[in-house]
């Protein structure tokens, strides 16, 4: 077995949606990066770039535009021009029109695989400063004052010893790097499972996204660029099992009954997938020469479509700090600045998402009426709408340069 010793500036563990985006943001910066991913992008077992679709907020769109990734995926991205929020059996509903907010779109829906292909194509470009280890496994992680030491094991059993000045946990909600750094995480089980699929309707979607709160769980219906709709339906685990086992026609009938006819008649459904829903929150964002981003830091309920958008802003801010001062990569002051700058956005979006799940899941008498009134008031109150439009578009607190459409580096 060959053993070599390597020195790198930054090691990103996890090349999913967030880790791959960070690696792209650091490309060409002169920073020596190692990216370790256990499951290759092309593999059917890749869990980040699976059959799901993601609603990207405007800040995320700007980040990808500034990174030169957007031009390759724009043709496959569906703009969301309006949002309709309602609750089954209640009178209140809210409508948001991008035009009224003076914006082109609230965001763009894109297939995870399309985004993944664009990111991994960029990473595959010859680049002496980017060391790709895919598929590979990280082991023996030992954080120290000057560097983190670890070993990385490739497919053929080749083992390398590596020293990195900063290790980035982008390895998802069950982060191994987070545990190795001794950072605790709290896990709150929502006792819900998202059942996800794509459906075709007999009328055009008109670029409208729907969020419908039903007694059996929140239901999101998003327009896709091929004219179909992505459906994300959070149900109890038992209901989800039933829903997954239904024949296509029975699934469509159940969906239609819960959603209503505002998007037309649902005529076809694709394969269904399922995701247990939990709120996972790391106790801290940073530890010795270690930083957590994306789901490794916070994994949210998908009800408001915010998890990835938040994680991408983590990546954009971290790239900015590293590129501004590469010699300080992983130094305590740099990590603390990152933690401070990201704290408001992280806490705000996490709280917003969690309260939405809880408010609309609250069966107490009277709460339903308050929700209806809330939605009505929201529909009538332009400032509230503008505030939500801003949250959906991203950020609270310092805004990463990339999210403002600027290059990662100050020039
Ligand atoms: C049903 C559903 C719908 C969603 N829709 C939206 C949406 O519309 N908008 C939105 O903003 N967010 C959405 N989200 C949230 C979004 O999917 C996550 O925020 C996003 O996947 C986080 O990306 P990540 O790269 O941090 O983590 P992950 O996607 O979990 O990726 C982690 C990566 O690390 C790799 N890995 C894991 N362990 C190791 C290891 N030890 N070594 C090497 N590699 C490792 C994995 O193979 C994977 O590639 C949704 C989530 C769900 C469940």
Tab-separated table of C-alpha atoms and ligand atoms in Angstrom, residues 13-19 36-39 46 48 52-55 136 138 170-173 176 194 196 222 232 275 277 293-296 302 305-309, ligand 1:
chain	number	residue	atom	x	y	z
A	13	UNK	CA	-15.256	16.731	2.976
A	14	UNK	CA	-18.431	16.119	0.977
A	15	UNK	CA	-18.884	17.091	-2.673
A	16	UNK	CA	-22.677	17.368	-2.578
A	17	UNK	CA	-24.629	20.495	-3.475
A	18	UNK	CA	-22.852	22.721	-0.932
A	19	UNK	CA	-19.335	21.208	-0.873
A	36	UNK	CA	-13.137	14.270	-0.698
A	37	UNK	CA	-16.431	12.694	-1.757
A	38	UNK	CA	-17.480	9.164	-0.891
A	39	UNK	CA	-20.034	8.674	-3.700
A	46	UNK	CA	-25.386	9.855	-4.843
A	48	UNK	CA	-27.246	15.027	-2.803
A	52	UNK	CA	-35.081	15.866	-6.449
A	53	UNK	CA	-35.507	19.398	-7.678
A	54	UNK	CA	-34.447	22.475	-5.722
A	55	UNK	CA	-35.987	25.929	-5.572
A	136	UNK	CA	-12.686	8.085	-1.089
A	138	UNK	CA	-11.613	10.004	5.321
A	170	UNK	CA	-19.813	19.631	3.935
A	171	UNK	CA	-20.683	16.000	4.565
A	172	UNK	CA	-24.362	16.380	5.335
A	173	UNK	CA	-26.639	16.087	8.347
A	176	UNK	CA	-18.452	12.602	10.383
A	194	UNK	CA	-41.434	13.966	2.595
A	196	UNK	CA	-41.445	13.515	-3.475
A	222	UNK	CA	-43.322	23.717	-7.934
A	232	UNK	CA	-43.092	17.576	-2.084
A	275	UNK	CA	-37.035	11.632	2.953
A	277	UNK	CA	-37.655	15.101	8.076
A	293	UNK	CA	-21.370	24.402	6.224
A	294	UNK	CA	-24.652	23.314	4.647
A	295	UNK	CA	-26.509	20.383	6.172
A	296	UNK	CA	-23.523	19.557	8.395
A	302	UNK	CA	-37.994	21.566	3.185
A	305	UNK	CA	-37.291	25.580	0.378
A	306	UNK	CA	-34.529	27.315	2.346
A	307	UNK	CA	-32.006	24.632	3.389
A	308	UNK	CA	-29.783	24.590	0.361
A	309	UNK	CA	-30.059	28.328	-0.230
B	1	LIG	C1	-37.357	16.618	-0.102
B	1	LIG	C2	-36.408	17.762	0.024
B	1	LIG	C3	-36.558	18.889	-0.781
B	1	LIG	C4	-35.703	19.979	-0.644
B	1	LIG	N1	-35.914	21.087	-1.410
B	1	LIG	C5	-35.145	22.186	-1.221
B	1	LIG	C6	-35.377	23.391	-1.956
B	1	LIG	O1	-36.269	23.458	-2.792
B	1	LIG	N2	-34.578	24.466	-1.707
B	1	LIG	C7	-33.585	24.432	-0.783
B	1	LIG	O2	-32.899	25.429	-0.577
B	1	LIG	N3	-33.316	23.285	-0.091
B	1	LIG	C8	-34.066	22.177	-0.286
B	1	LIG	N4	-33.808	21.026	0.420
B	1	LIG	C9	-32.620	20.977	1.304
B	1	LIG	C10	-31.373	20.551	0.531
B	1	LIG	O3	-31.591	19.336	-0.122
B	1	LIG	C11	-30.166	20.451	1.442
B	1	LIG	O4	-30.034	21.655	2.128
B	1	LIG	C12	-28.892	20.155	0.651
B	1	LIG	O5	-28.939	18.866	0.130
B	1	LIG	C13	-27.673	20.303	1.548
B	1	LIG	O6	-26.530	20.003	0.786
B	1	LIG	P1	-25.185	19.543	1.481
B	1	LIG	O7	-24.186	19.466	0.368
B	1	LIG	O8	-24.892	20.383	2.663
B	1	LIG	O9	-25.480	18.099	2.085
B	1	LIG	P2	-25.886	16.759	1.343
B	1	LIG	O10	-26.815	17.047	0.228
B	1	LIG	O11	-26.322	15.815	2.397
B	1	LIG	O12	-24.526	16.236	0.709
B	1	LIG	C14	-23.505	15.678	1.489
B	1	LIG	C15	-22.452	15.076	0.579
B	1	LIG	O13	-21.380	14.583	1.378
B	1	LIG	C16	-21.057	13.255	0.993
B	1	LIG	N5	-20.535	12.598	2.187
B	1	LIG	C17	-21.217	12.244	3.311
B	1	LIG	N6	-20.381	11.704	4.222
B	1	LIG	C18	-19.143	11.725	3.668
B	1	LIG	C19	-17.855	11.320	4.117
B	1	LIG	N7	-17.653	10.801	5.338
B	1	LIG	N8	-16.816	11.472	3.289
B	1	LIG	C20	-16.972	12.015	2.046
B	1	LIG	N9	-18.178	12.437	1.581
B	1	LIG	C21	-19.235	12.294	2.369
B	1	LIG	C22	-22.361	12.682	0.452
B	1	LIG	O14	-22.135	11.601	-0.436
B	1	LIG	C23	-22.961	13.903	-0.260
B	1	LIG	O15	-22.464	14.018	-1.563
B	1	LIG	C24	-34.653	19.922	0.297
B	1	LIG	C25	-34.479	18.786	1.095
B	1	LIG	C26	-35.342	17.713	0.967
B	1	LIG	C27	-35.140	16.506	1.836
